[in-house]
């Protein structure tokens, strides 16, 4: 199975990097954050509670991976709700099952998220852990919002990022952490181009073996 596993905290640059890699190798790409977001949005849309594990797991089991759209799912409230239901083991089991069947697609796949190298695809061909300091990530998100014509407050964004990191790294089931055999890419002072070339050379080497 040719799977590239890319993990890391919010706004570290893993989305851009994953899309570049998928394009370069003509692999299918799944942003697994969207599976948690879509589950959360379905609950919010139907007025269902975010703290009932059985209800959330039922929605997760019926999720269609075909209709995931970041533009529709990017709202801040959806991200917050996603990280709340992501602590529930039976929600994770349902979504991980769907993610694993995606990972088996030919000719190869790129999955990005929080637990791809550790839980979803422990046998991935190459594992990358992409990170950056909370300040750099907050600044990137801030610039992105301004560039899109929006209004943002840097301190609020930084607080959100720190809180989301704590929730993702502190949960008992599948906490965010690098797999033992992951290559670490700290993008605090690295351009996306430099991160892409480093990733490409790890993948080229692994594909030759
Ligand atoms: O990456 P994104 O911000 O879209 O993810 C939303 C939330 O979904 C994360 O904060 C995290 O709690 C959860 N998530 C997860 N495991 C993944 C991907 C996302 O728990 N593989």
Short mmCIF file of C-alpha atoms and ligand atoms in Angstrom, two decimals:
data_model
loop_
_atom_site.label_atom_id
_atom_site.label_comp_id
_atom_site.label_asym_id
_atom_site.label_seq_id
_atom_site.Cartn_x
_atom_site.Cartn_y
_atom_site.Cartn_z
CA UNK A 1 0.00 0.00 0.00
CA UNK A 2 1.51 3.33 -1.05
CA UNK A 3 0.30 5.77 1.57
CA UNK A 4 1.93 9.01 2.63
CA UNK A 5 0.86 9.93 6.18
CA UNK A 6 1.02 13.61 7.12
CA UNK A 7 0.23 14.71 10.66
CA UNK A 8 0.56 17.91 12.62
CA UNK A 9 -1.33 20.64 14.48
CA UNK A 10 -3.77 23.15 12.92
CA UNK A 11 -2.31 25.69 10.46
CA UNK A 12 1.15 24.09 10.27
CA UNK A 13 0.98 23.92 6.47
CA UNK A 14 0.07 20.24 6.11
CA UNK A 15 -2.91 20.91 3.83
CA UNK A 16 -0.87 22.77 1.23
CA UNK A 17 1.94 20.26 1.49
CA UNK A 18 -0.43 17.28 1.14
CA UNK A 19 -2.08 18.71 -1.97
CA UNK A 20 1.33 19.39 -3.59
CA UNK A 21 2.51 15.85 -2.85
CA UNK A 22 -0.72 14.27 -4.13
CA UNK A 23 -0.41 16.28 -7.35
CA UNK A 24 3.28 15.43 -7.80
CA UNK A 25 2.76 11.66 -7.46
CA UNK A 26 -0.80 11.53 -8.92
CA UNK A 27 -2.06 10.06 -5.63
CA UNK A 28 -5.57 10.47 -4.15
CA UNK A 29 -5.72 12.94 -1.25
CA UNK A 30 -7.92 12.85 1.85
CA UNK A 31 -7.91 15.68 4.38
CA UNK A 32 -9.18 13.64 7.36
CA UNK A 33 -9.97 16.81 9.34
CA UNK A 34 -12.88 17.22 6.92
CA UNK A 35 -14.39 13.90 8.04
CA UNK A 36 -14.53 15.19 11.64
CA UNK A 37 -15.80 18.58 10.43
CA UNK A 38 -18.51 17.05 8.22
CA UNK A 39 -19.73 14.88 11.10
CA UNK A 40 -19.87 17.94 13.37
CA UNK A 41 -21.67 20.01 10.73
CA UNK A 42 -24.29 17.30 10.18
CA UNK A 43 -25.01 17.33 13.94
CA UNK A 44 -25.19 21.14 14.08
CA UNK A 45 -27.42 21.32 10.97
CA UNK A 46 -29.87 18.82 12.44
CA UNK A 47 -29.88 20.47 15.84
CA UNK A 48 -28.45 17.30 17.44
CA UNK A 49 -26.33 17.47 20.62
CA UNK A 50 -22.50 17.50 20.41
CA UNK A 51 -22.10 15.52 23.61
CA UNK A 52 -24.05 12.36 22.79
CA UNK A 53 -21.51 9.79 21.60
CA UNK A 54 -24.04 7.28 20.23
CA UNK A 55 -25.76 9.93 18.09
CA UNK A 56 -22.43 11.33 16.81
CA UNK A 57 -21.11 7.84 15.99
CA UNK A 58 -24.27 7.07 14.04
CA UNK A 59 -23.78 10.21 11.95
CA UNK A 60 -20.08 9.35 11.47
CA UNK A 61 -20.93 5.84 10.21
CA UNK A 62 -23.20 7.29 7.53
CA UNK A 63 -20.77 9.92 6.28
CA UNK A 64 -20.17 10.14 2.52
CA UNK A 65 -16.49 10.82 1.82
CA UNK A 66 -17.39 11.99 -1.69
CA UNK A 67 -19.01 15.25 -0.69
CA UNK A 68 -16.34 16.83 1.54
CA UNK A 69 -15.68 20.48 0.75
CA UNK A 70 -13.29 22.62 2.83
CA UNK A 71 -14.99 25.84 1.72
CA UNK A 72 -18.28 24.67 3.24
CA UNK A 73 -16.63 23.17 6.33
CA UNK A 74 -14.05 25.85 7.16
CA UNK A 75 -16.17 27.88 9.63
CA UNK A 76 -14.55 28.36 13.01
CA UNK A 77 -17.55 26.96 14.90
CA UNK A 78 -17.38 23.76 12.84
CA UNK A 79 -13.66 23.32 13.70
CA UNK A 80 -14.44 23.75 17.40
CA UNK A 81 -17.33 21.29 17.26
CA UNK A 82 -15.13 18.84 15.28
CA UNK A 83 -12.45 18.82 17.95
CA UNK A 84 -15.12 18.10 20.59
CA UNK A 85 -16.58 15.05 18.86
CA UNK A 86 -13.03 13.91 17.91
CA UNK A 87 -12.45 12.86 21.53
CA UNK A 88 -15.18 10.18 21.25
CA UNK A 89 -13.76 6.69 20.62
CA UNK A 90 -16.75 5.35 18.67
CA UNK A 91 -16.79 8.41 16.38
CA UNK A 92 -13.06 7.88 15.74
CA UNK A 93 -13.57 4.15 15.02
CA UNK A 94 -16.24 4.88 12.40
CA UNK A 95 -14.20 7.58 10.67
CA UNK A 96 -10.91 5.64 10.84
CA UNK A 97 -12.59 2.71 9.08
CA UNK A 98 -13.65 4.98 6.20
CA UNK A 99 -10.18 6.59 6.12
CA UNK A 100 -8.46 3.18 5.92
CA UNK A 101 -10.52 2.09 2.95
CA UNK A 102 -9.66 5.38 1.23
CA UNK A 103 -5.95 4.77 2.01
CA UNK A 104 -6.03 1.49 0.05
CA UNK A 105 -6.90 3.19 -3.26
CA UNK A 106 -4.56 2.73 -6.21
CA UNK A 107 -2.09 3.96 -7.31
CA UNK A 108 -1.44 5.56 -3.91
CA UNK A 109 -2.81 8.01 -1.36
CA UNK A 110 -1.90 10.98 0.79
CA UNK A 111 -3.83 11.30 4.07
CA UNK A 112 -3.37 14.26 6.38
CA UNK A 113 -4.65 14.68 9.92
CA UNK A 114 -3.58 14.13 13.53
CA UNK A 115 -3.28 10.34 13.89
CA UNK A 116 -2.52 9.02 10.41
CA UNK A 117 1.01 7.74 11.10
CA UNK A 118 0.18 6.53 14.60
CA UNK A 119 -3.28 4.94 14.23
CA UNK A 120 -4.93 5.09 10.79
CA UNK A 121 -1.99 3.93 8.65
CA UNK A 122 0.82 2.70 10.92
CA UNK A 123 2.35 0.92 7.88
CA UNK A 124 2.45 4.05 5.69
CA UNK A 125 5.30 4.22 3.18
CA UNK A 126 6.44 7.64 4.44
CA UNK A 127 5.32 9.52 7.56
CA UNK A 128 5.77 13.24 7.96
CA UNK A 129 5.06 15.33 11.06
CA UNK A 130 4.62 18.95 10.03
CA UNK A 131 4.72 21.56 12.75
CA UNK A 132 5.48 25.23 13.47
CA UNK A 133 5.37 27.43 16.56
CA UNK A 134 1.86 28.52 17.68
CA UNK A 135 2.82 32.17 16.96
CA UNK A 136 3.86 31.41 13.37
CA UNK A 137 0.70 29.38 12.80
CA UNK A 138 -1.51 32.12 14.25
CA UNK A 139 0.20 34.73 12.06
CA UNK A 140 -0.37 32.57 8.95
CA UNK A 141 -4.05 32.13 9.72
CA UNK A 142 -4.35 35.86 10.48
CA UNK A 143 -2.71 36.83 7.14
CA UNK A 144 -4.92 34.32 5.29
CA UNK A 145 -8.11 35.85 6.71
CA UNK A 146 -6.95 39.39 5.91
CA UNK A 147 -5.92 38.39 2.38
CA UNK A 148 -9.44 37.01 1.88
CA UNK A 149 -10.90 40.39 2.86
CA UNK A 150 -11.97 39.26 6.36
CA UNK A 151 -11.45 40.79 9.80
CA UNK A 152 -9.32 39.01 12.39
CA UNK A 153 -7.72 39.47 15.78
CA UNK A 154 -4.26 37.90 16.15
CA UNK A 155 -4.53 37.26 19.93
CA UNK A 156 -7.91 35.50 19.55
CA UNK A 157 -6.52 33.29 16.80
CA UNK A 158 -3.45 32.45 18.90
CA UNK A 159 -5.65 31.54 21.90
CA UNK A 160 -7.79 29.28 19.68
CA UNK A 161 -4.73 27.52 18.28
CA UNK A 162 -3.27 26.91 21.73
CA UNK A 163 -6.62 25.59 23.01
CA UNK A 164 -7.11 23.32 19.98
CA UNK A 165 -3.54 21.96 20.38
CA UNK A 166 -4.22 21.16 24.03
CA UNK A 167 -7.42 19.32 23.17
CA UNK A 168 -5.80 17.39 20.28
CA UNK A 169 -2.61 16.49 22.17
CA UNK A 170 -4.28 15.83 25.50
CA UNK A 171 -7.09 13.45 24.53
CA UNK A 172 -6.83 9.83 25.64
CA UNK A 173 -7.81 8.27 22.28
CA UNK A 174 -5.32 8.89 19.44
CA UNK A 175 -3.66 12.08 20.75
CA UNK A 176 -1.73 14.22 18.29
CA UNK A 177 1.95 13.20 18.40
CA UNK A 178 4.64 12.25 15.90
CA UNK A 179 4.93 8.52 15.07
CA UNK A 180 8.31 7.11 16.17
CA UNK A 181 9.34 6.72 12.54
CA UNK A 182 8.01 10.09 11.25
CA UNK A 183 10.26 12.67 9.59
CA UNK A 184 9.85 15.99 11.40
CA UNK A 185 9.36 19.12 9.28
CA UNK A 186 9.29 22.35 11.29
CA UNK A 187 7.92 25.00 8.96
CA UNK A 188 8.41 27.93 11.40
CA UNK A 189 11.33 29.16 9.33
CA UNK A 190 10.93 27.02 6.25
CA UNK A 191 9.02 27.95 3.09
CA UNK A 192 6.38 25.59 1.76
CA UNK A 193 8.70 25.03 -1.24
CA UNK A 194 11.54 23.89 1.03
CA UNK A 195 9.17 21.62 2.98
CA UNK A 196 7.88 20.19 -0.30
CA UNK A 197 11.39 19.39 -1.60
CA UNK A 198 12.34 17.72 1.67
CA UNK A 199 9.13 15.65 1.59
CA UNK A 200 9.59 14.77 -2.08
CA UNK A 201 13.07 13.42 -1.48
CA UNK A 202 11.89 11.21 1.43
CA UNK A 203 9.13 9.84 -0.81
CA UNK A 204 11.37 9.34 -3.86
CA UNK A 205 13.81 7.38 -1.72
CA UNK A 206 11.07 5.20 -0.21
CA UNK A 207 9.50 4.49 -3.62
CA UNK A 208 12.85 3.20 -4.95
CA UNK A 209 13.22 0.63 -2.16
O1 LIG B 1 -7.49 19.75 10.62
P1 LIG B 1 -8.81 20.34 10.99
O2 LIG B 1 -8.71 21.65 11.71
O3 LIG B 1 -9.75 20.40 9.85
O4 LIG B 1 -9.42 19.28 12.03
C1 LIG B 1 -10.54 19.59 12.82
C2 LIG B 1 -10.47 18.78 14.11
O5 LIG B 1 -10.68 17.40 13.80
C3 LIG B 1 -9.10 18.82 14.81
O6 LIG B 1 -8.99 19.86 15.76
C4 LIG B 1 -9.05 17.48 15.50
O7 LIG B 1 -9.64 17.55 16.78
C5 LIG B 1 -9.89 16.58 14.65
N1 LIG B 1 -9.09 15.64 13.86
C6 LIG B 1 -8.69 14.47 14.47
N2 LIG B 1 -8.01 13.52 13.77
C7 LIG B 1 -7.69 13.72 12.49
C8 LIG B 1 -8.05 14.93 11.84
C9 LIG B 1 -8.74 15.89 12.57
O8 LIG B 1 -8.95 14.28 15.65
N3 LIG B 1 -7.05 12.74 11.81
#
